[in-house]
Amino acid sequence: MIYFNCDYNEGAHEKILERLLSTNREQTEGYGCDAYCSRAKELILEQCGTKEAAVHFLVGGTQTNATVIAAALRTYQGVIAAQTAHIAVHETGAIESGGHKVLTLPSKDGKITAEQVETCHQAHIQDESHEHMVQPKMVYISQPTELGTLYSLAELQAISEVCKKEQLLLYVDGARLGYGLAAPDNDVTIADLARLCDVFYIGGTKVGALFGEAVVIVNPFLQEDFRYVIKQQGGMLAKGRLLGIQFLTLFEDDLYLQLSEHAVKLAEQIRETLYAKKVPFLVENRTNQIFPILPDEVLEELSRKYSYTYQERIDEAHSAVRFCTGWATEPSAVEELCADLKRLC
Amino acid sequence: MIYFNCDYNEGAHEKILERLLSTNREQTEGYGCDAYCSRAKELILEQCGTKEAAVHFLVGGTQTNATVIAAALRTYQGVIAAQTAHIAVHETGAIESGGHKVLTLPSKDGKITAEQVETCHQAHIQDESHEHMVQPKMVYISQPTELGTLYSLAELQAISEVCKKEQLLLYVDGARLGYGLAAPDNDVTIADLARLCDVFYIGGTKVGALFGEAVVIVNPFLQEDFRYVIKQQGGMLAKGRLLGIQFLTLFEDDLYLQLSEHAVKLAEQIRETLYAKKVPFLVENRTNQIFPILPDEVLEELSRKYSYTYQERIDEAHSAVRFCTGWATEPSAVEELCADLKRLC
Amino acid sequence: MIYFNCDYNEGAHEKILERLLSTNREQTEGYGCDAYCSRAKELILEQCGTKEAAVHFLVGGTQTNATVIAAALRTYQGVIAAQTAHIAVHETGAIESGGHKVLTLPSKDGKITAEQVETCHQAHIQDESHEHMVQPKMVYISQPTELGTLYSLAELQAISEVCKKEQLLLYVDGARLGYGLAAPDNDVTIADLARLCDVFYIGGTKVGALFGEAVVIVNPFLQEDFRYVIKQQGGMLAKGRLLGIQFLTLFEDDLYLQLSEHAVKLAEQIRETLYAKKVPFLVENRTNQIFPILPDEVLEELSRKYSYTYQERIDEAHSAVRFCTGWATEPSAVEELCADLKRLC
Amino acid sequence: MIYFNCDYNEGAHEKILERLLSTNREQTEGYGCDAYCSRAKELILEQCGTKEAAVHFLVGGTQTNATVIAAALRTYQGVIAAQTAHIAVHETGAIESGGHKVLTLPSKDGKITAEQVETCHQAHIQDESHEHMVQPKMVYISQPTELGTLYSLAELQAISEVCKKEQLLLYVDGARLGYGLAAPDNDVTIADLARLCDVFYIGGTKVGALFGEAVVIVNPFLQEDFRYVIKQQGGMLAKGRLLGIQFLTLFEDDLYLQLSEHAVKLAEQIRETLYAKKVPFLVENRTNQIFPILPDEVLEELSRKYSYTYQERIDEAHSAVRFCTGWATEPSAVEELCADLKRLC
């Protein structure tokens, strides 16, 4: 079986494992207070173009989202998100478990707009009974989104402006940020995120690390006591240096971007094969996730050899599915898939 | 100003106040362990046609919903409800505050169907990643709904069957139950609710009491330790007898139903006036809430004299609004309103 | 049976019931936005000696404590309290249910000291692993305490000073505040509370009302959006005017103090009877709760006629119990009890 | 600096790292559904002597405790624990954050007794107002405890019997379980835990793994839907195989026990050195944590070279501290420490 079902089927880039091995017997402080974490934070802040942000390392994405939102919101406040957002769909209600409603907005491509955010905010404050409703206070977007699409810099700026104007907090989930940065049509840098958001995270789990997400907190109010919240949420790794070492390795010598470019290039290869066969797509995008609409008989044939994710039924004979490439995807696997797609489609 | 904006503008039926006065200096046990509560529970169980259910008295609706749901669900379970449901919209996220997601279904008239419930349940269990999603475990419906509509006995039975089959809990919010029971097109009795639901509540606040909701727990599993949950949720009234005395009075001599019939009759009078003028409605129903679509200029004129609830904009010149009658609505006020409607529409 | 077991056995002072009756059919705004609530707030603010505080009315004590604490603390912060505090013992974990740890301090008389608070705070910030511990952020005290004792003005000032110095919030639970104000040895006024605390509440349930607690929020930071929290916690009474009318009546013509003085005077009478018989006490105090240590055989005899609260076993033959007087206690009942105590002790 | 301050200063045993490297590019299912996890579970169940238990792998201890307790308790139930318990002191209120009170019992050596548990339970059910109090439902103990002490099999059996009799759940936190199993005075096996508890966990983080705790759920009721709770609590590792590979390596060829014995042997060496010098101890124990009471001047001297944990002040001139050995402690480091202790004490 060749896995294209997600971008976390393999371990970590070997440079990371080698570094874990070479530093293995060193004794360090626990809980992220070691020199590796410090150095990794410096490298990330360099990319952010600011020294004023705080950087924290957590283990996984759901944990990170729950921790950031718990730290940011008062009990009666909620977080605006696309109806397809990870926090709205795929975290077993972790955000609600922390007491906060996810206020979903309709979206076909995984993105929401500045106008939607403004409308949602205005609807709340203008409703006479707004005290009986959850107060929208944070905006959650993913870059890239769960559907592999990207916010342009202009779109992100527009959302950021609404948030600043209406005193909403802007949070960007970058679980797959690398695959966004590496996309041919991307114009948003990490420094842009640091400039436009209150808080965002750079995903490691899906981009070359064993695990790990680097939270960058720009808004000083959100920085206070964040480590208490991490600990309370069960996210403070005892051997925190494991996270430091991984992000240090990823952000030295541009490894993070190189790994991301590898995956995106392979995704483009699959996409071109499908375009050539005039295969329609559930959503158009140029990151590492591909959402073709294929005949069910083709899918059945493919499923004998490849693992992919079933997305949704389109009509009686067709379904949308997801193929993912990743930092570890073998070019030969992609070639094999493309050959099969050419043959079957 | 004449208030038609809601059904809780006045105090309580005078029989209740008189009884509070006549029993005022009696010394009783606190927290609902008094003889008045016992007697009120007996009267309610008679209506339910069962002696096996447990009855508890709480102060308000949001509190009741939060308490029932906290008692019923495990942390990762959610409650299915119409998108217009009170728990989804107007409780400032009280359900999420207790850790549970409200899983909303689309609805135009405030109702959901057995088919929708079944589909929602099947979608969950058939999704490969269902462990990453909130598990639907309870179905919440209102009778009447927030839009004044009623479930027929057949509809309720169908939902109940799906719930039993799929091991979902069925909870009916009866904040305005009386106005449903009294509706000309109603065919659902309290005994039907006791037979078909796991838990439901009979609303007092909106139907003649100062405050108070009577929760009837049919499912034995949900009965266990319910008083702990009431206390933890801040819903255990020290002088619990106040609730017992009110429900005792409401359920003696059919006062509850009489008060409800009074309100529904007046609502029908308003509705007929509007029908005669061919005024369209946002939703068709025959309980105590009326949702006409009126020209904005008429509404402006009406607003000088009457208080009503703004519901939603229909087009550039028209809006849907809500007029409520209640147990205390004066027939003369309704006559005045009808005269004005005849004149203005 | 004559009830001395608690101070909420009867209904409400008749002036309150009469006013509820005389205003019963008036139509008012709901949720506490009516003229009665406004006027009641004005009267309370007069007593507070400030116009800058916010006043909100809630139904019960546990609800009030949970709401205030939910509004005040971030997720990782806890509330310091005596180990005998109501929030620590008798609220079925309502505070923990809201996510917050109650950090208990040892206490024999229900009180804690400024020194204890300072030590607790210092222990936290000086502990190297304080991020792994709940951060003490609020101090909760009761006036009078659960053991009927009172903080002197000097003691309260000392606690207030520590709180201000260490940026802790000071919250006073005044469930029985009236019985403290009326105590012969009291030197703390409502204006003192308003000057020294961030937030406190004036209890109505135990002092002449059917139910109701008036929260006074002095600290502007805690005032923001408090009504959202009330609603979310299920504490927003639909017919909020019921609370306004009650507090209006209690704070007009000093009724609140008069009712309190009545109870305290009767308690003193019982206390003097016991003193004369050299009965020892679990705790010395002069409010409406009395904690004598009596032989078990005397208690058994008394229990045929009187209801009291069992407090704790002292030795093989003696137990501490609690007798409460209240605003509605009959002088004749106290005389009867005193006669029996004289005879039996 | 030589670190004796805790048992998680280094990485992982090299066999683990090598196996991570050798399996690194394999593609597996995520979220713990891979063959490595399956095989690791089998090995653990062999040690448990049962095939009926469920095994789940989580990342860290606080996360594990929060997840187990969230899965086990209803909202109004609490967990009994020693006042020194990790969940009571060092998890930033993670258990309260999940809504549950930790009901602490006094303890000098980190242990609680069956009698204490029985008394706590009886006090609750016999209290007339028990519905106003948190219901004790789970007993949490650590083996070894936070003070390095061990429950004997007889003690554990006694607690288990009380729990079964009173329908309390027994949960054993085995964060340092290996160091208990390897202690010379231990008579409790993993199979005993599986026989006597409802749920327990085998700690990896402190015993040779990079991170990871293996939860063994014996009670079938607690097994249901546990993975939903893991996910909701942010504890489901995307690359779950990392946990499987680690526990597989630890439980093949008895590595877990060998690593533990290494640490305990070195701890005994330090202990003997201190015994020879007649140094008193805060608590007597024979696992990997050592709690000597030393003169402050000796401690100051030691602190130039060694890292240890400050425990508490004993008198003006003496303090109790903690030295830990671990699976990675160098014998030469222990020899150096022992030489210095001989010289200074």
mmCIF file of C-alpha atoms in Angstrom, chain C residues 80-85 102-108 111-113 115-120 139:
data_model
loop_
_atom_site.group_PDB
_atom_site.id
_atom_site.type_symbol
_atom_site.label_atom_id
_atom_site.label_comp_id
_atom_site.label_asym_id
_atom_site.label_seq_id
_atom_site.Cartn_x
_atom_site.Cartn_y
_atom_site.Cartn_z
ATOM 1 C CA ILE C 80 -8.018 31.241 48.148
ATOM 2 C CA ALA C 81 -10.578 30.405 50.832
ATOM 3 C CA ALA C 82 -10.895 29.034 54.338
ATOM 4 C CA GLN C 83 -11.243 25.271 54.417
ATOM 5 C CA THR C 84 -14.707 25.833 55.877
ATOM 6 C CA ALA C 85 -15.742 28.195 53.079
ATOM 7 C CA VAL C 102 -10.335 26.384 45.519
ATOM 8 C CA LEU C 103 -7.061 26.775 47.404
ATOM 9 C CA THR C 104 -8.010 26.163 51.026
ATOM 10 C CA LEU C 105 -6.304 27.603 54.073
ATOM 11 C CA PRO C 106 -6.659 26.082 57.553
ATOM 12 C CA SER C 107 -9.142 27.887 59.793
ATOM 13 C CA LYS C 108 -10.789 27.086 63.088
ATOM 14 C CA LYS C 111 -11.826 33.240 59.043
ATOM 15 C CA ILE C 112 -8.489 33.596 57.303
ATOM 16 C CA THR C 113 -5.872 36.253 57.940
ATOM 17 C CA GLU C 115 -0.809 36.839 56.832
ATOM 18 C CA GLN C 116 -2.166 33.563 55.531
ATOM 19 C CA VAL C 117 -3.061 35.182 52.238
ATOM 20 C CA GLU C 118 0.358 36.771 51.913
ATOM 21 C CA THR C 119 2.086 33.487 52.751
ATOM 22 C CA CYS C 120 0.014 31.580 50.212
ATOM 23 C CA VAL C 139 -9.393 35.781 47.906
#
